[in-house]
Coordinates of C-alpha atoms and ligand atoms in Angstrom, one line a residue:
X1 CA 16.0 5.1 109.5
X2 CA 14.8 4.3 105.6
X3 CA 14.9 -0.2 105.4
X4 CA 16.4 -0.3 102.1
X5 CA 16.6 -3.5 100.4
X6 CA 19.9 -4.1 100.9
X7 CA 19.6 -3.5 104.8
X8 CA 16.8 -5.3 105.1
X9 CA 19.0 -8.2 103.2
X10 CA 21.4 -7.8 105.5
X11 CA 19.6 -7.5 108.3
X12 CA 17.6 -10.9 107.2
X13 CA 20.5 -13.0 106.5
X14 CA 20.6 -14.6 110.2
X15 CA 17.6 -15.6 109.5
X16 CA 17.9 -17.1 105.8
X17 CA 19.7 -20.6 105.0
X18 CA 22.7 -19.0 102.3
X19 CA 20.7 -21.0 99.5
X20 CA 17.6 -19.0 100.6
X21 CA 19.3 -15.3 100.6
X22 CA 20.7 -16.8 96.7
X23 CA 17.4 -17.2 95.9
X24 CA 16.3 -13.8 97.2
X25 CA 15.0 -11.4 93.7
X26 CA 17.6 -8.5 93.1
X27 CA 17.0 -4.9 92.6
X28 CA 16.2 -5.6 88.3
X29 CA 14.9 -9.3 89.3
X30 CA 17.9 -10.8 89.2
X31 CA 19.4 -13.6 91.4
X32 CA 20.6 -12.1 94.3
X33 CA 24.1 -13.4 95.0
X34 CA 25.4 -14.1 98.3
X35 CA 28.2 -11.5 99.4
X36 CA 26.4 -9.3 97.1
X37 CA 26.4 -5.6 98.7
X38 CA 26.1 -2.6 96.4
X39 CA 23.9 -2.2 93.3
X40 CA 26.6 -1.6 90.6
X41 CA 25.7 0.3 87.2
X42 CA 28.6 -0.1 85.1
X43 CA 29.2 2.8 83.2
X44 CA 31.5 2.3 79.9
X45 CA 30.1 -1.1 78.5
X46 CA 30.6 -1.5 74.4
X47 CA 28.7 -3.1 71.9
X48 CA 28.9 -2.9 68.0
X49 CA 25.8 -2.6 65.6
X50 CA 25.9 -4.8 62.6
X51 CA 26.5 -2.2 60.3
X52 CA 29.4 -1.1 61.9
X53 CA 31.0 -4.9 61.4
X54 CA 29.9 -5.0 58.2
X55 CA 31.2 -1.4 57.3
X56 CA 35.3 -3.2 58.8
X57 CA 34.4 -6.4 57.4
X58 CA 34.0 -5.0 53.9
X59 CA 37.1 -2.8 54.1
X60 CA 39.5 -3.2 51.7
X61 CA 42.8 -4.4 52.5
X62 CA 44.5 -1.2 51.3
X63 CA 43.2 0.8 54.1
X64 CA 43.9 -1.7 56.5
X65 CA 47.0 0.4 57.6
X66 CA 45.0 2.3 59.4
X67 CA 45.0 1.9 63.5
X68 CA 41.2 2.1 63.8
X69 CA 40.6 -0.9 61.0
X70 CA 43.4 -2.5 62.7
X71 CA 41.9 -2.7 65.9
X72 CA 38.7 -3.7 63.9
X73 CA 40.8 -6.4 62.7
X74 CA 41.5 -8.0 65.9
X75 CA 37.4 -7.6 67.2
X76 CA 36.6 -9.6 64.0
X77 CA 39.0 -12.5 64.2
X78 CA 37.6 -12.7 67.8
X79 CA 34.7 -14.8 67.5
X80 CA 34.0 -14.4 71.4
X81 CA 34.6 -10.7 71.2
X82 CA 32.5 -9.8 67.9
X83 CA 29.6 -11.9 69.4
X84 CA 29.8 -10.1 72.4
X85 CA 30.1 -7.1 70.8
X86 CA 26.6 -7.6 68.8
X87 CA 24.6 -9.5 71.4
X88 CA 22.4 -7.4 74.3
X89 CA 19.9 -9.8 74.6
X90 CA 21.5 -13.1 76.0
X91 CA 24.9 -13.5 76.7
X92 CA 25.3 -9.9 77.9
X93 CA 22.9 -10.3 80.5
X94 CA 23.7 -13.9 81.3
X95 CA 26.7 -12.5 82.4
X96 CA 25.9 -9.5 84.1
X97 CA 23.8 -11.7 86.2
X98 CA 26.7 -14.1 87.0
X99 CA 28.7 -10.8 87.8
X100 CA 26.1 -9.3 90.3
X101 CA 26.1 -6.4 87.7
X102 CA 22.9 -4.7 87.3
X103 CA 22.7 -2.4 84.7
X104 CA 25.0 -1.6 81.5
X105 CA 25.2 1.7 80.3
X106 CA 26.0 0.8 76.7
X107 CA 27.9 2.6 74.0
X108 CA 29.0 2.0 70.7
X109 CA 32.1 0.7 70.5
X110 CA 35.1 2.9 70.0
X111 CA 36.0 4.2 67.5
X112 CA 31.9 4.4 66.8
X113 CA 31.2 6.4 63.4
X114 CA 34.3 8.8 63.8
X115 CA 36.0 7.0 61.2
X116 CA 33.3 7.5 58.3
X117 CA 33.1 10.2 56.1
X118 CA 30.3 12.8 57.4
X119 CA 27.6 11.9 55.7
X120 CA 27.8 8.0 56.6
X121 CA 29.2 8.7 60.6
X122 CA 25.9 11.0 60.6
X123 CA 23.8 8.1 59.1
X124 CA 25.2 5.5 61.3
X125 CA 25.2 7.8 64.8
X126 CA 21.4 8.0 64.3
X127 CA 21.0 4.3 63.2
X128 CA 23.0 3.5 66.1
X129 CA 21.0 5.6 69.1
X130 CA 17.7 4.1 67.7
X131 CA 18.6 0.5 68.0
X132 CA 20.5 1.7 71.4
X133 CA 17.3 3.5 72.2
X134 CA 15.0 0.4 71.2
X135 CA 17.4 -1.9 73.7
X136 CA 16.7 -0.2 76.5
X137 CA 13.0 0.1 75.9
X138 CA 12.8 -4.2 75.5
X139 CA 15.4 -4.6 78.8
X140 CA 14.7 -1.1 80.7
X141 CA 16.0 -2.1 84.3
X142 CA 19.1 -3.4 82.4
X143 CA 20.5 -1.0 80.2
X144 CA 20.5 2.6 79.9
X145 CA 23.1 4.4 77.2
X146 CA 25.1 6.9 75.7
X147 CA 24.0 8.8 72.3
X148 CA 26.7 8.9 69.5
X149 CA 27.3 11.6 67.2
X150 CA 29.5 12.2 64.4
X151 CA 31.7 14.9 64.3
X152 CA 32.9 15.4 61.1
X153 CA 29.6 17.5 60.7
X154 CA 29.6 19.9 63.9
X155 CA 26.1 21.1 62.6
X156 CA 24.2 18.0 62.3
X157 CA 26.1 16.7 65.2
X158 CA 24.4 19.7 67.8
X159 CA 20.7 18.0 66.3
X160 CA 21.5 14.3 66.8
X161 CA 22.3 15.3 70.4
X162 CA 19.8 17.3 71.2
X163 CA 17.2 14.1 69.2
X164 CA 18.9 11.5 71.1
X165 CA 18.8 13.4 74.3
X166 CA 15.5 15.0 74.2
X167 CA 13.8 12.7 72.0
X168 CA 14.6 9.0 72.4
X169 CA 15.7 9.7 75.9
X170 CA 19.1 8.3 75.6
X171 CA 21.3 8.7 79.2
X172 CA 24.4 10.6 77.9
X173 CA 26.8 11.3 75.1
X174 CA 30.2 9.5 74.1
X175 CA 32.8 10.8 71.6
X176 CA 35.9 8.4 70.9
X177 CA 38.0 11.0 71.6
X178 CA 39.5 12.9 67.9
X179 CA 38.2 12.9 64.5
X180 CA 40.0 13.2 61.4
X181 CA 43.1 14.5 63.7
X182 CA 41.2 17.6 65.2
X183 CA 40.1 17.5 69.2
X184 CA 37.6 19.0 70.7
X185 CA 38.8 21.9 71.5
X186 CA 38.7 23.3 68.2
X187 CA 36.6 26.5 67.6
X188 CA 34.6 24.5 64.7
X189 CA 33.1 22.4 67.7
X190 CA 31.7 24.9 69.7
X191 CA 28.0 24.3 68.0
X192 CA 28.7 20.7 69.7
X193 CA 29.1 22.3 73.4
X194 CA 26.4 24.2 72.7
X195 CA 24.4 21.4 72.0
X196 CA 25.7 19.5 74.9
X197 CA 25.3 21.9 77.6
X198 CA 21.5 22.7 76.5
X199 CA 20.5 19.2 77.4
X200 CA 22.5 18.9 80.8
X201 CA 23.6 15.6 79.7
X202 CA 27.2 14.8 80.1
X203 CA 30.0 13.5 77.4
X204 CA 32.2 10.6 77.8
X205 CA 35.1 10.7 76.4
X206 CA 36.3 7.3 75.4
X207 CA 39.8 6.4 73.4
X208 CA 40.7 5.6 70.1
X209 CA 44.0 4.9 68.9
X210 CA 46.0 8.4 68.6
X211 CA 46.1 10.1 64.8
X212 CA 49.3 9.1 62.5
X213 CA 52.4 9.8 62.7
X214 CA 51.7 9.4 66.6
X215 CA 49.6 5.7 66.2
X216 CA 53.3 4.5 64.1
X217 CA 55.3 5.4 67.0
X218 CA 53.3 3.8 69.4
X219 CA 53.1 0.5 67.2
X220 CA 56.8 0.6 66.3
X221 CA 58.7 -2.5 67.9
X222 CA 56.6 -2.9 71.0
X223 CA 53.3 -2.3 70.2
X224 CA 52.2 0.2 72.3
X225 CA 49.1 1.6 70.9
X226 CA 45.5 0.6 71.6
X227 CA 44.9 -0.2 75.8
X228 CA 47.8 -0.9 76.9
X229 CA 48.7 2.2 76.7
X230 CA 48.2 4.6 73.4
X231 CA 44.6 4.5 74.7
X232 CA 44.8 6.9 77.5
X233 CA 47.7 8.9 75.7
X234 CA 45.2 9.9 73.3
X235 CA 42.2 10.6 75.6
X236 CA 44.4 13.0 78.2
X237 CA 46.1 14.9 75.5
X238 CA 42.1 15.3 74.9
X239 CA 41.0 16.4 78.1
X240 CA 44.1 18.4 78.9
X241 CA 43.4 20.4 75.5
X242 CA 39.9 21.2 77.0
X243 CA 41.0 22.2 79.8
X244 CA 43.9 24.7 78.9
X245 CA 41.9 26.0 76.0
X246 CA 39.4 27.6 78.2
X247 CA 36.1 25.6 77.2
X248 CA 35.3 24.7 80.9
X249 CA 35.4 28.7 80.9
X250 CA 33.5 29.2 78.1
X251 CA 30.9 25.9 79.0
X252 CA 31.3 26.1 83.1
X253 CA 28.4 23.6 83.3
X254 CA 30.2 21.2 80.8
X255 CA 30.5 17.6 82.3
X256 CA 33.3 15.5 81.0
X257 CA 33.7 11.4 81.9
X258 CA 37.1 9.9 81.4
X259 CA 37.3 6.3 81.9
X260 CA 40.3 4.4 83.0
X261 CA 40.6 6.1 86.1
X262 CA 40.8 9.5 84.5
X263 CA 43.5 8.7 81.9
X264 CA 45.9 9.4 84.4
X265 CA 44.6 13.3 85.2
X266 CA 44.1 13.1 88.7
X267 CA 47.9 11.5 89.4
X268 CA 49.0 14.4 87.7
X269 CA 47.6 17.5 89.4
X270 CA 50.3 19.1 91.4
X271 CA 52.4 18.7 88.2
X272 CA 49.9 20.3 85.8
X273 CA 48.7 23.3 88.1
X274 CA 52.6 24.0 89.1
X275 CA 53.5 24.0 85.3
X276 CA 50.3 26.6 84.4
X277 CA 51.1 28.6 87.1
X278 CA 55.0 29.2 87.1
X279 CA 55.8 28.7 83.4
X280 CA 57.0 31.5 82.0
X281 CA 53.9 34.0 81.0
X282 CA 52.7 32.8 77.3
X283 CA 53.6 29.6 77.0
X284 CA 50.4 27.6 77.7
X285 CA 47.8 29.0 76.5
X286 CA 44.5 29.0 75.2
X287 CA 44.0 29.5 70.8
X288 CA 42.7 32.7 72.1
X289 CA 45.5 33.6 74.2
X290 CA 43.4 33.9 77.4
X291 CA 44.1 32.9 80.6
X292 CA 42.4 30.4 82.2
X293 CA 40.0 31.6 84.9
X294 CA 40.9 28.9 87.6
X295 CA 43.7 26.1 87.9
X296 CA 43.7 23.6 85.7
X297 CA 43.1 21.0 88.7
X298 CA 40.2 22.8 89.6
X299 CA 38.3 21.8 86.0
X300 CA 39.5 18.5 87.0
X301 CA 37.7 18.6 89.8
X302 CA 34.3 20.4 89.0
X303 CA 33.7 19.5 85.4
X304 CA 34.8 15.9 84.7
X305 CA 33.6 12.5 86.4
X306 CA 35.7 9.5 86.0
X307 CA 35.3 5.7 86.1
X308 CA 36.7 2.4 86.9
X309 CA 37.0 1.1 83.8
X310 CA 39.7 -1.6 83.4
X311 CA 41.7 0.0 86.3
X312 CA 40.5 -2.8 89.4
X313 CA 43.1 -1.8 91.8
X314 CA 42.0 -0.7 95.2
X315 CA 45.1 2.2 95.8
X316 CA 44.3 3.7 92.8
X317 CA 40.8 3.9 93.3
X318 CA 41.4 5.0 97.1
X319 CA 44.0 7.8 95.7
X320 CA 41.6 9.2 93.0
X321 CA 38.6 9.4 96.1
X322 CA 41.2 10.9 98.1
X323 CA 42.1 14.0 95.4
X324 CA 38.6 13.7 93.7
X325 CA 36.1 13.1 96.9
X326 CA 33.4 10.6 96.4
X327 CA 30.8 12.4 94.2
X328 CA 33.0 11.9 91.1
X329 CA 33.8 8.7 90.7
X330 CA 32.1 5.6 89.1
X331 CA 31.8 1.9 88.5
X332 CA 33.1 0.6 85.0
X333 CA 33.9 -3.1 83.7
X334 CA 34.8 -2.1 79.6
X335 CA 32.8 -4.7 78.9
X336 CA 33.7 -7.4 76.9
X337 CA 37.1 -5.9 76.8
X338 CA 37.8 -6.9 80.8
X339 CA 36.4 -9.4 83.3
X340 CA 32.9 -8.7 84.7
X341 CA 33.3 -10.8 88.0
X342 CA 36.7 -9.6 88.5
X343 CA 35.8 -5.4 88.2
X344 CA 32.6 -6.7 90.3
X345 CA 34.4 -8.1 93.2
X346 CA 37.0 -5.2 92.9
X347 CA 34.1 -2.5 93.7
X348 CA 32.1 -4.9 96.2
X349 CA 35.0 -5.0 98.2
X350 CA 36.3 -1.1 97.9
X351 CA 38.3 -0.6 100.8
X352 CA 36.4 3.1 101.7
X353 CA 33.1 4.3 103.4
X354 CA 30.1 2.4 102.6
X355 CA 28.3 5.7 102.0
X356 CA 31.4 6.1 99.1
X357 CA 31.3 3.4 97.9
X358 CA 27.8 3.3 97.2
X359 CA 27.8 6.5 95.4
X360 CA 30.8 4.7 93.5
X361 CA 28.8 1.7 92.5
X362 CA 25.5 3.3 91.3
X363 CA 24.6 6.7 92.3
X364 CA 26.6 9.0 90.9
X365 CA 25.7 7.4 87.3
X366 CA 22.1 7.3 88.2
X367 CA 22.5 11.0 89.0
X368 CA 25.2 12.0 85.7
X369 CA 23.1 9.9 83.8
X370 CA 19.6 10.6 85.2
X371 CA 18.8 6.3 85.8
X372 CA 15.6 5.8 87.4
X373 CA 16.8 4.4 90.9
X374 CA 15.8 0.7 91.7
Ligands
MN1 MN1 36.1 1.0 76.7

């Protein structure tokens, strides 16, 4: 049987003092903390470029009404979070050591450069994956990321992805779920899927605040918008208007992250395919009017990968193994939105098979995400 280095940790530990096994050099050269067991890759970690902050900070006040300036509003007036946000060479990994959190895989904050007009989201996508590019390459067993693209230009968007991707070498793609009110599933995108499903990376799909009139609603009173819950509104009316518009037929190979535990998908299953399936004949339906070739819970299943993010509770995460298996779920903190230690501890101490668990914590991302294994 293959010593790994967590075996031969645990295996050693008789015969190591505990301040000994603290002092014992991690996978990325990192203290090794006692109780430590799995690697963990933490898979939907923001940060912000400058020009981004600068881009909200000069924003006049008459357009503050919108959700995504809104929510711009609040990162700003947090000094903690908007230094967070900016910082990957201190702080960040400070406290990803504290954590026992090995790698980021980093991505522009949401609502990334879906709120500019096309020719400045375009300008500020590529910006963006350089410096995300040039991050990695000074901290390389830290970080890996996810390319941004702007798609308010499908056509330029299909060459960033394939640069980023092909060129700097960037781990994955993220959208922030709709721009300018139109999802994913709209024809004009295709050139996007295209793009995607040439390089064989995969697309997270991460939330933004749902389009107006619906973001109003949602604020109205109570507030509702933004994580607590208008967050993963937004992202499954995405993902469900992938899957019942047919692209996973169209893009079989098409690989889809959700975070948040799958934005409440796989809770939803029986409910879905029973709906799709005994509704009467014409009412859900593809723009094209098609069919869909297989259940809607069976895209779930094939094409999309979720994550952890925010969502540290140990029945949901044994639920979402037990409808998606092991191979399709992994580790996520939403850093600096959530507690590092807190979503740390919450996957060392997964209540399922080590073997799962494993795959949980690191390699199924090093696998979506093609991450050199430590
Ligand atoms: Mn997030």
């Amino acid at each position: 049987m293959k010593i790994n280095r967590r075996k031969f940790l645990e295996n050693s530990s008789a015969l190591l003092s505990a301040s000994a096994l603290a002092a014992a050099p991690g996978a990325a050269g990192q203290p090794q903390k006692p109780g430590r067991k799995y690697r963990l890759v933490a898979t939907e970690e923001a940060f912000a470029t400058q020009e981004q902050a600068n881009f909200f900070r000069n924003a006049k006040v008459s357009i503050w009404n919108d959700p995504d300036v809104d929510l711009w509003r609040h990162f700003l007036g947090s000094e903690v979070l908007l230094r967070r946000l900016l910082d990957v060479d201190h702080e960040r990994l400070s406290i990803m050591d504290q954590a026992g959190v090995d790698m980021h895989v980093l991505s522009l904050t949401s609502p990334g450069v879906q709120c500019f007009d096309a020719d400045a989201g375009t300008a500020l996508a590529t910006l963006a994956n350089d410096q995300l590019a040039e991050t990695i390459k000074r901290h390389p067993t830290r970080y890996a990321g996810l390319a941004s693209f702007a798609p308010q230009d499908p056509a330029r968007a299909a060459k960033e992805i394939d640069r980023a991707i092909n060129k700097l070498k960037l781990n994955g793609l993220i959208v922030n779920s709709s721009t300018n009110n139109e999802y994913l599933d709209n024809p004009k995108f295709r050139p996007i899927f295209e793009a995607i499903t040439a390089t064989g990376a995969a697309l997270y799909i991460h939330p933004r605040n749902l389009p107006e009139p619906a973001a109003e609603i949602l604020k109205a009173d109570v507030n509702l918008w933004s994580a607590i819950w208008g967050f993963q509104v937004e992202t499954g009316i995405h993902a469900m208007r992938l899957i019942l518009s047919g692209v996973f037929d169209d893009f079989p190979k098409l690989k889809v992250v959700l975070g948040h535990m799958g934005e409440g998908l796989p809770y939803w299953l029986y409910r879905i395919d029973w709906m799709y399936v005994n509704a009467p004949a014409g009412i859900y339906k593809s723009l094209s009017g098609r069919r869909l070739k297989r259940k809607p819970s069976e895209y779930v299943q094939d094409n999309f990968y979720i994550t952890t993010s925010g969502m540290n509770t140990h029945s949901v995460l044994q639920y979402c193994h037990s409808v998606l298996g092991p191979d399709n779920i992994m580790f996520a903190i939403d850093y600096p939105y959530q507690e590092s230690v807190e979503a740390a501890q919450f996957m060392q101490t997964a209540p399922l098979p080590e073997q799962d668990v494993e795959k949980m914590a690191h390699a199924n991302a090093e696998k979506v995400f093609r991450i050199a294994t430590a």
